[in-house]
PDB file of C-alpha atoms in Angstrom:
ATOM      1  CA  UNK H   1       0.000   0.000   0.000  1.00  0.00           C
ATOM      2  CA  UNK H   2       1.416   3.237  -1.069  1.00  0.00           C
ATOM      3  CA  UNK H   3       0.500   6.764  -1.780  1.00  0.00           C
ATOM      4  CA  UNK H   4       1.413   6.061  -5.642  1.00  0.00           C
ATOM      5  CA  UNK H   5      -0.697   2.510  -6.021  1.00  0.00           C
ATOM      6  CA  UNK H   6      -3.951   1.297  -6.586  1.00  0.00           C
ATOM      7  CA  UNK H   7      -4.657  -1.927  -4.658  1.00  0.00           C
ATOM      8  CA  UNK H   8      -7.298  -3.621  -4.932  1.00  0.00           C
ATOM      9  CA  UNK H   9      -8.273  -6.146  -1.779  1.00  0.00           C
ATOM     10  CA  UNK H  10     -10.705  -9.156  -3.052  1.00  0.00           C
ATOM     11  CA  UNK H  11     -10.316 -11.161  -0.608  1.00  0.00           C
ATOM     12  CA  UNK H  12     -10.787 -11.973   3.236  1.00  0.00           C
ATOM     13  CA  UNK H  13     -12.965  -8.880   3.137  1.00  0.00           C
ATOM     14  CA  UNK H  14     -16.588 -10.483   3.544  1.00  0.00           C
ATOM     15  CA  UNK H  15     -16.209  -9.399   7.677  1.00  0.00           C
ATOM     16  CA  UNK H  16     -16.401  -5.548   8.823  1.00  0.00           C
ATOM     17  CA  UNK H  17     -13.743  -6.307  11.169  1.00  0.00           C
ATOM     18  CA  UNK H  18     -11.224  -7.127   8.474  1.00  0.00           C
ATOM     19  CA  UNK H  19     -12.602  -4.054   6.558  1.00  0.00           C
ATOM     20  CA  UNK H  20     -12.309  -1.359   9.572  1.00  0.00           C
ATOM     21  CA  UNK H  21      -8.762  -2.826   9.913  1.00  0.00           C
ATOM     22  CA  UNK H  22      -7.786  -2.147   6.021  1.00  0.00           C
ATOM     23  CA  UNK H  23      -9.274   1.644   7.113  1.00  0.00           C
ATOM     24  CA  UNK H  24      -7.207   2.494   9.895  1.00  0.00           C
ATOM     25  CA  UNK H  25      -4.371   1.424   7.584  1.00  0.00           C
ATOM     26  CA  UNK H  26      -5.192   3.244   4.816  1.00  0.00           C
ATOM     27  CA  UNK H  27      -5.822   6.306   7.247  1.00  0.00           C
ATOM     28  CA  UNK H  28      -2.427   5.639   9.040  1.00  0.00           C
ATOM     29  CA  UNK H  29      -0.876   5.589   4.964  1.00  0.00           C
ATOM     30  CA  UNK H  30      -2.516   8.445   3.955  1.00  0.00           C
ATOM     31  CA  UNK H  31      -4.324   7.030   1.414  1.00  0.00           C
ATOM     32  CA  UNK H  32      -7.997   7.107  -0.025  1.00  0.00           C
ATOM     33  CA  UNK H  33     -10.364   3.968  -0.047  1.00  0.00           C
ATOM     34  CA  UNK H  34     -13.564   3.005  -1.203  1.00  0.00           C
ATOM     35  CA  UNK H  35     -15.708   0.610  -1.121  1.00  0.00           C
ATOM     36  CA  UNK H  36     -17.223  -1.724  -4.092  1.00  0.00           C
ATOM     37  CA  UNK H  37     -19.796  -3.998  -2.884  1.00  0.00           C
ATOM     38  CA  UNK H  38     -20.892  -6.343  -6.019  1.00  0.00           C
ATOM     39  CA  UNK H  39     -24.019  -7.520  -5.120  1.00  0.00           C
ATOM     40  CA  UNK H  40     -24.884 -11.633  -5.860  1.00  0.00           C
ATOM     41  CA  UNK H  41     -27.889 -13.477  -4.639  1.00  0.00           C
ATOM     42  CA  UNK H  42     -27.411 -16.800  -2.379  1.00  0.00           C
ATOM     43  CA  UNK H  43     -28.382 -18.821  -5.517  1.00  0.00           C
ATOM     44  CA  UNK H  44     -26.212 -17.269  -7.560  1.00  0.00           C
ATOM     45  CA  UNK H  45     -23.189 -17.939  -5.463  1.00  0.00           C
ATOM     46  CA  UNK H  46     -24.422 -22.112  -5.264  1.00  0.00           C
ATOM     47  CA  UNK H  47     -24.474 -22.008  -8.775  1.00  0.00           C
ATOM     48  CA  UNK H  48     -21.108 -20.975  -9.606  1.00  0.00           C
ATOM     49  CA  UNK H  49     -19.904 -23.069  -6.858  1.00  0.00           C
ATOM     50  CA  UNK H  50     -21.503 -26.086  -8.618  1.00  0.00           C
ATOM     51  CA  UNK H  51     -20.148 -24.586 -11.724  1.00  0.00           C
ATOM     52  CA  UNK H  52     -16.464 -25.365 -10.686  1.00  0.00           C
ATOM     53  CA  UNK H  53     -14.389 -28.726 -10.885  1.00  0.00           C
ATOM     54  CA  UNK H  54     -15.749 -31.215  -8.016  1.00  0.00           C
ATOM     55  CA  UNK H  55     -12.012 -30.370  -6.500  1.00  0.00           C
ATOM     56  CA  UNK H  56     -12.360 -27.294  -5.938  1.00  0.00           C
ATOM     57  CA  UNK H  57     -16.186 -26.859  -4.641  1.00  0.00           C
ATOM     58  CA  UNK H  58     -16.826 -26.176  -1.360  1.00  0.00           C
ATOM     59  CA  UNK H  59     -18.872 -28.574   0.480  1.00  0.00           C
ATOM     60  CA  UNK H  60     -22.862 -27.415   0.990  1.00  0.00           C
ATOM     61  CA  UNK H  61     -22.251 -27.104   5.097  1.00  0.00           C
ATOM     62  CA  UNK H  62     -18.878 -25.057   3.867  1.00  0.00           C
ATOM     63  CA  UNK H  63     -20.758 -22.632   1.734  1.00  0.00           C
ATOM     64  CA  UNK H  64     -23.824 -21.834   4.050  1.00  0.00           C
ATOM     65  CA  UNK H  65     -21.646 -21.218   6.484  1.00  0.00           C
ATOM     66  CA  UNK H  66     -19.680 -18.509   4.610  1.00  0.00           C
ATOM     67  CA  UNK H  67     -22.865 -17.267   3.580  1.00  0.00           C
ATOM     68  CA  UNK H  68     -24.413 -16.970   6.587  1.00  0.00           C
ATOM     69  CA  UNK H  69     -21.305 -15.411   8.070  1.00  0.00           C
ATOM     70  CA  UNK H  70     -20.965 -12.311   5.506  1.00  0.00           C
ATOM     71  CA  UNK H  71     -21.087  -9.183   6.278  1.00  0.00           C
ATOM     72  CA  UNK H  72     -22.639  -6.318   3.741  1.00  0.00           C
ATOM     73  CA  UNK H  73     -20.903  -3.299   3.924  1.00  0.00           C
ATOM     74  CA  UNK H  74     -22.617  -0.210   4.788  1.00  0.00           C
ATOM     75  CA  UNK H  75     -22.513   3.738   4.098  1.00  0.00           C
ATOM     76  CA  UNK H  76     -23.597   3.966   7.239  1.00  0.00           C
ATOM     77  CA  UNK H  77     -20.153   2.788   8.643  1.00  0.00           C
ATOM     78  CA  UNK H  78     -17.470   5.362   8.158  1.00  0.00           C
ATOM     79  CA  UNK H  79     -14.698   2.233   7.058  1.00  0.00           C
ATOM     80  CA  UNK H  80     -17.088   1.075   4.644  1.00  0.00           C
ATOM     81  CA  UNK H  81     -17.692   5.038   2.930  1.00  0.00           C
ATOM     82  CA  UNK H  82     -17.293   6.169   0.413  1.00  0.00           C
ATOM     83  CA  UNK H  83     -19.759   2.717  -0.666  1.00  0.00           C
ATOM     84  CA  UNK H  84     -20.727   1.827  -4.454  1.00  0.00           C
ATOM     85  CA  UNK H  85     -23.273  -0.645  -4.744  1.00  0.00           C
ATOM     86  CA  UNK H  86     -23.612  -2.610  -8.189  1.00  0.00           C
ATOM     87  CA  UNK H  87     -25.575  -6.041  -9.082  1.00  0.00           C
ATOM     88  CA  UNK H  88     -23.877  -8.835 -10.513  1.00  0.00           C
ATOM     89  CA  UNK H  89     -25.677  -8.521 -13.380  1.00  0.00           C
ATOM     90  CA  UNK H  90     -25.588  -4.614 -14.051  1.00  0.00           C
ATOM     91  CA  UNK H  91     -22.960  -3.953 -16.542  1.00  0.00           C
ATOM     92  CA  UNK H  92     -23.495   0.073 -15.896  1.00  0.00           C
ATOM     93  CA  UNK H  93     -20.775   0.481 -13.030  1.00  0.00           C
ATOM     94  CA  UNK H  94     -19.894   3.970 -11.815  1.00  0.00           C
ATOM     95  CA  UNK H  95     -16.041   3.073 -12.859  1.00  0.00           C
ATOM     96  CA  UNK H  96     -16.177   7.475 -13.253  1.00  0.00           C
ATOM     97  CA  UNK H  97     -17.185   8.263  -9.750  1.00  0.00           C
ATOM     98  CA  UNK H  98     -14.615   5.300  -8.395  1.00  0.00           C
ATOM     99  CA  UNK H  99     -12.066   6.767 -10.114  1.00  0.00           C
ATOM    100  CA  UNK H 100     -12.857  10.243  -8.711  1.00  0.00           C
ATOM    101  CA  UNK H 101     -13.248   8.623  -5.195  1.00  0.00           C
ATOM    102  CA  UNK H 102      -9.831   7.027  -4.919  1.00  0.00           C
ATOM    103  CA  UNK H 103      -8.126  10.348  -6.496  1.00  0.00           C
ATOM    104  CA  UNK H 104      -9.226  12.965  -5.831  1.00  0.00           C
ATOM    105  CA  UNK H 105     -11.912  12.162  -3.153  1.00  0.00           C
ATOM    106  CA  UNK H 106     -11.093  13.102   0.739  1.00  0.00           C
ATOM    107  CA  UNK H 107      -8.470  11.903   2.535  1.00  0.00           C
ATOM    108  CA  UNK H 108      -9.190  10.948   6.046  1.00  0.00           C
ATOM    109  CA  UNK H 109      -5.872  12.401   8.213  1.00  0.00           C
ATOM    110  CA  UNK H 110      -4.544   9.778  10.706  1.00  0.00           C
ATOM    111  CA  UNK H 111      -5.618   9.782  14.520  1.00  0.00           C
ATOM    112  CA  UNK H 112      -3.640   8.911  17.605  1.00  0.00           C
ATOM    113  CA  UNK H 113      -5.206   5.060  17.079  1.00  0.00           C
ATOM    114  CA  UNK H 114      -3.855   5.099  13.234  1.00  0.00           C
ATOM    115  CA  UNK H 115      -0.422   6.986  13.777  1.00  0.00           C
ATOM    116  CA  UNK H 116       2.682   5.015  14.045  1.00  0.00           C
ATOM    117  CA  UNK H 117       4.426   4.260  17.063  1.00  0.00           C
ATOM    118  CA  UNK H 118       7.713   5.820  16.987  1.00  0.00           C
ATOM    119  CA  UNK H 119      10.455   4.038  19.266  1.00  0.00           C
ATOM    120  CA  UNK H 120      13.113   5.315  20.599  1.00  0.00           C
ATOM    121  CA  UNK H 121      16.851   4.269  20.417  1.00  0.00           C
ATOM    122  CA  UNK H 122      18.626   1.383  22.062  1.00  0.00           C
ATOM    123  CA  UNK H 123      20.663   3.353  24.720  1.00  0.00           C
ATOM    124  CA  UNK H 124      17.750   5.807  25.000  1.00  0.00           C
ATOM    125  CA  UNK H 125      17.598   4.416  29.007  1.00  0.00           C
ATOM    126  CA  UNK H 126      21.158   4.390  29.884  1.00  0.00           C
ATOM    127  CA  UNK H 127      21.348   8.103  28.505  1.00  0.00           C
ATOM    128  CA  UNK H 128      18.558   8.780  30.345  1.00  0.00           C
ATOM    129  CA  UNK H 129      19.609   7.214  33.672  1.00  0.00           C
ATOM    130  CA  UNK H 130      23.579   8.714  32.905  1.00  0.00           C
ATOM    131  CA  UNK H 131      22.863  12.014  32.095  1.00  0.00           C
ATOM    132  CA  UNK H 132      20.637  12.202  35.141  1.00  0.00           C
ATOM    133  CA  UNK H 133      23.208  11.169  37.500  1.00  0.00           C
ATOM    134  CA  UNK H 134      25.860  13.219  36.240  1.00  0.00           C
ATOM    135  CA  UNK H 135      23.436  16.541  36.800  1.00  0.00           C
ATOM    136  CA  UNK H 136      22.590  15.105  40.201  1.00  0.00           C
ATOM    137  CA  UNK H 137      26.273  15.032  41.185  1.00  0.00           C
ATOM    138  CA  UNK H 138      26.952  18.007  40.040  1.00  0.00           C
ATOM    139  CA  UNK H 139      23.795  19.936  41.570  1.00  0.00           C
ATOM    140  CA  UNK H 140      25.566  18.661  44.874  1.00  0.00           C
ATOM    141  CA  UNK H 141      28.841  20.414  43.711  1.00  0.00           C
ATOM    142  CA  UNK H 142      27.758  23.189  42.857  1.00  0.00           C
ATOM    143  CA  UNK H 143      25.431  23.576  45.740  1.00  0.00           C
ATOM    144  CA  UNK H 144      28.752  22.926  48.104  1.00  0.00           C
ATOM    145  CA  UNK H 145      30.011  25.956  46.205  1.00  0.00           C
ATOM    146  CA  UNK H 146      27.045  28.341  46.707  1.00  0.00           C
ATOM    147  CA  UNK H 147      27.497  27.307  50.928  1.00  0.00           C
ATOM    148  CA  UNK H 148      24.078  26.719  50.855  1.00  0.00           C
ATOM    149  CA  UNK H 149      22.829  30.524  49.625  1.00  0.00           C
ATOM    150  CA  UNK H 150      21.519  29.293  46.822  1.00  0.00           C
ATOM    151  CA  UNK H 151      21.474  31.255  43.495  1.00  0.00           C
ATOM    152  CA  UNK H 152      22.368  30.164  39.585  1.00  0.00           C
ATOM    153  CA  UNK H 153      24.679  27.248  39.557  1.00  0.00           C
ATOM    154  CA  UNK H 154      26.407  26.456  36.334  1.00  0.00           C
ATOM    155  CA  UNK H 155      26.595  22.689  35.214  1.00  0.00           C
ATOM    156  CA  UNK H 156      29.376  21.835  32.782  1.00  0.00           C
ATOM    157  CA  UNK H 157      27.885  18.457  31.776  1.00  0.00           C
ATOM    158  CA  UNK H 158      30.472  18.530  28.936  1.00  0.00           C
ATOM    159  CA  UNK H 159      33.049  20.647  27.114  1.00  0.00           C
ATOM    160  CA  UNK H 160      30.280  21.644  24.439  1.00  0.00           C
ATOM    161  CA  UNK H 161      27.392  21.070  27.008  1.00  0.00           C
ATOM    162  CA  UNK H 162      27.131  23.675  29.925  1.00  0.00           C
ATOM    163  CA  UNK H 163      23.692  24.378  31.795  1.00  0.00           C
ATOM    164  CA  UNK H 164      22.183  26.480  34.049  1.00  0.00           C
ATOM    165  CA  UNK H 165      20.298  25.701  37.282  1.00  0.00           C
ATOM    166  CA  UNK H 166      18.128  28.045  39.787  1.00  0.00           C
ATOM    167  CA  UNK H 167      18.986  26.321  43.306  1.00  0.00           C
ATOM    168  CA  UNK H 168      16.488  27.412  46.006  1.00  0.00           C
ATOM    169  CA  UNK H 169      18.410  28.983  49.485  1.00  0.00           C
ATOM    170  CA  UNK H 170      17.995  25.610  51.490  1.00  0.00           C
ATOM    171  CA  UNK H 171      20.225  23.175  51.650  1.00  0.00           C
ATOM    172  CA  UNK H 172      19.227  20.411  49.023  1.00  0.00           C
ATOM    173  CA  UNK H 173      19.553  16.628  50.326  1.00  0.00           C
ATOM    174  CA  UNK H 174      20.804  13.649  47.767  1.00  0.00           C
ATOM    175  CA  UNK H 175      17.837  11.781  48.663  1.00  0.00           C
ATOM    176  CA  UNK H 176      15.575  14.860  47.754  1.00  0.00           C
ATOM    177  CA  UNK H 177      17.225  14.993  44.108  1.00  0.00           C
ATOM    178  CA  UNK H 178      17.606  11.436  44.166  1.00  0.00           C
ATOM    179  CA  UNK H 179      13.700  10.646  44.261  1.00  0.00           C
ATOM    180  CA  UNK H 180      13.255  13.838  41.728  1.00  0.00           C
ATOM    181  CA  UNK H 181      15.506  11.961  39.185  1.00  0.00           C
ATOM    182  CA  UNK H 182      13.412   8.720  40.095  1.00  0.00           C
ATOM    183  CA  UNK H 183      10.721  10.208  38.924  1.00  0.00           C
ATOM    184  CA  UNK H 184      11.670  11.826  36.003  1.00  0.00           C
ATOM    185  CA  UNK H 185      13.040   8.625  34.932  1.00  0.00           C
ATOM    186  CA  UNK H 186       9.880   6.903  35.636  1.00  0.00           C
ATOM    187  CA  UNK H 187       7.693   9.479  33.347  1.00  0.00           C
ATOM    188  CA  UNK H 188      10.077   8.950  30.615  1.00  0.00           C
ATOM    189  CA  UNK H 189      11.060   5.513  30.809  1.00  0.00           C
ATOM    190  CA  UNK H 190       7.252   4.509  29.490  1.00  0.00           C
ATOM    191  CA  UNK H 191       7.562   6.270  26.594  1.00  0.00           C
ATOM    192  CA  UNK H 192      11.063   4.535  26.032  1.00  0.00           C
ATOM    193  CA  UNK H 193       9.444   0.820  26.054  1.00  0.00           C
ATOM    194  CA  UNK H 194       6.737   1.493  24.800  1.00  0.00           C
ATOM    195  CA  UNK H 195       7.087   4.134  22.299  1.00  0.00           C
ATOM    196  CA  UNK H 196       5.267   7.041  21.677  1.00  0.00           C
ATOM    197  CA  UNK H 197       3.077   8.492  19.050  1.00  0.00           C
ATOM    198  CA  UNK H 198       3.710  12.252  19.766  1.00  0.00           C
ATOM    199  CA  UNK H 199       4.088  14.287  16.299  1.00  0.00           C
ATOM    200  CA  UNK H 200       6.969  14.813  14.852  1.00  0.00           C
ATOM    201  CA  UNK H 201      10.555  12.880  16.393  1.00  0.00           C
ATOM    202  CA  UNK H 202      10.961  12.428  20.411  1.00  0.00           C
ATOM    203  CA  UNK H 203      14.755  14.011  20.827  1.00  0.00           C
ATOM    204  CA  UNK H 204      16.433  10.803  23.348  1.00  0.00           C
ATOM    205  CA  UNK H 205      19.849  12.715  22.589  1.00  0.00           C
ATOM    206  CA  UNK H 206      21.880  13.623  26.028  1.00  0.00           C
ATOM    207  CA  UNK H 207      21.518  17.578  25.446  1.00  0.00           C
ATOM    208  CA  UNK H 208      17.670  17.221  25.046  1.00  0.00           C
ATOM    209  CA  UNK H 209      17.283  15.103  28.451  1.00  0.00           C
ATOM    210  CA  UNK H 210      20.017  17.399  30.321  1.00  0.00           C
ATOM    211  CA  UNK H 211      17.495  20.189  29.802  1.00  0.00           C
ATOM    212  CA  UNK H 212      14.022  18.582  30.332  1.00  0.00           C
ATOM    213  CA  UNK H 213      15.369  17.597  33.726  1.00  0.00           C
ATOM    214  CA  UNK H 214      16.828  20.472  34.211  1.00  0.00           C
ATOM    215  CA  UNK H 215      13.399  21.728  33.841  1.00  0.00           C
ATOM    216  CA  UNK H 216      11.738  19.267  35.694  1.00  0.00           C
ATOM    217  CA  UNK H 217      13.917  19.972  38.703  1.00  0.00           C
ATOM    218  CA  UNK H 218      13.259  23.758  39.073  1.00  0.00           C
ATOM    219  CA  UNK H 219       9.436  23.072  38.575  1.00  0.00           C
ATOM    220  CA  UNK H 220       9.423  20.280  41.402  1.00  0.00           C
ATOM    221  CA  UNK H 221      12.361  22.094  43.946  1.00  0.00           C
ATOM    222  CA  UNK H 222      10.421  23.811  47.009  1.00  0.00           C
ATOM    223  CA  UNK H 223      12.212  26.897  48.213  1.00  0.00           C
TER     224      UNK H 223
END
């Protein structure tokens, strides 16, 4: 399925379910669909199955059942719509308004249940858990430093990476920033396994975590 193709899907496509799922993909592609229901009565379908070679009929129990287990696609159902409804026996099909349905007709945009999940790197947890650390120890540096006055400190996490941190005029315990880098790590570390469908690409690098915790920690510090 792509953006430049027309596929056609004859097949396994007698239940809605199979139908809503070819939808959601062709929403998630962004692609259009329709829907061409070719309409045949029950004795119609026995008597091209009797038609065929004995080898390849299906048996009379076989055939009710698929019969009785079809599903007619509706317009009322948005993964059935746009729906175009001919007989077996009509030779006048709208191939004009098909044509103008699966080029030109509107394209559904993908939802959060359609979008793809985007994961995130392999060592997207160890720089998570690393850079966090580091900015931990040197919070407790810097804070040393200030004698407990509080102020800006200034965190050189690397020769090209240097932060800045608003330290409140207390004296800040490790266990205090260690349970604040717990859970950061926690927030983040779902959308690590488990991947994310936020638009547009999640940044995992160490400048872009440096900063959200960073962040984080001058939101959650108490003065």
């Amino acid at each position: 399925m792509s953006p430049d193709t027309i596929l056609i899907v004859d097949a396994l496509n007698y239940i809605k379910g199979f139908r809503y799922q070819i939808y959601c993909v062709a929403r998630e592609m962004k692609v259009r669909m329709c829907t061409v229901f070719v309409v045949a009565t029950h004795e119609h379908c026995r008597q091209w199955n009797h038609e065929r070679p004995a080898d390849q009929q299906y048996t009379k129990d076989t055939l009710d059942g698929l019969l009785l287990r079809y599903e007619e696609p509706s317009s009322m159902a948005r993964w059935d719509s746009p729906l175009f409804t001919v007989t077996w026996v009509d030779d006048d099909v709208p191939g004009p308004q098909i044509w103008e349905a699966i080029t030109e007709g509107n394209m559904k945009p993908p939802n959060s249940g359609t979008l793809s999940v985007a994961k995130a790197p392999t060592d997207a947890l160890h720089c998570l858990e690393q850079t966090t650390t580091t900015l931990v120890s040197l919070i407790m540096t810097e804070q040393a430093t200030l004698q407990g006055g509080g102020g800006l400190a200034k965190l050189p996490l690397s020769a090209s990476l240097k932060l800045e941190i608003n330290i409140p005029a207390r004296n800040l315990t490790l266990s205090e920033l260690q349970r604040l880098k717990r859970q950061f790590i926690t927030v983040h570390k779902k959308a690590i396994t488990l991947g994310t469908t936020e638009r547009g690409a999640v940044d995992w690098s160490e400048e872009s975590i440096a900063h959200k915790f960073v962040a984080y920690l001058e939101e959650h510090l108490k003065p």
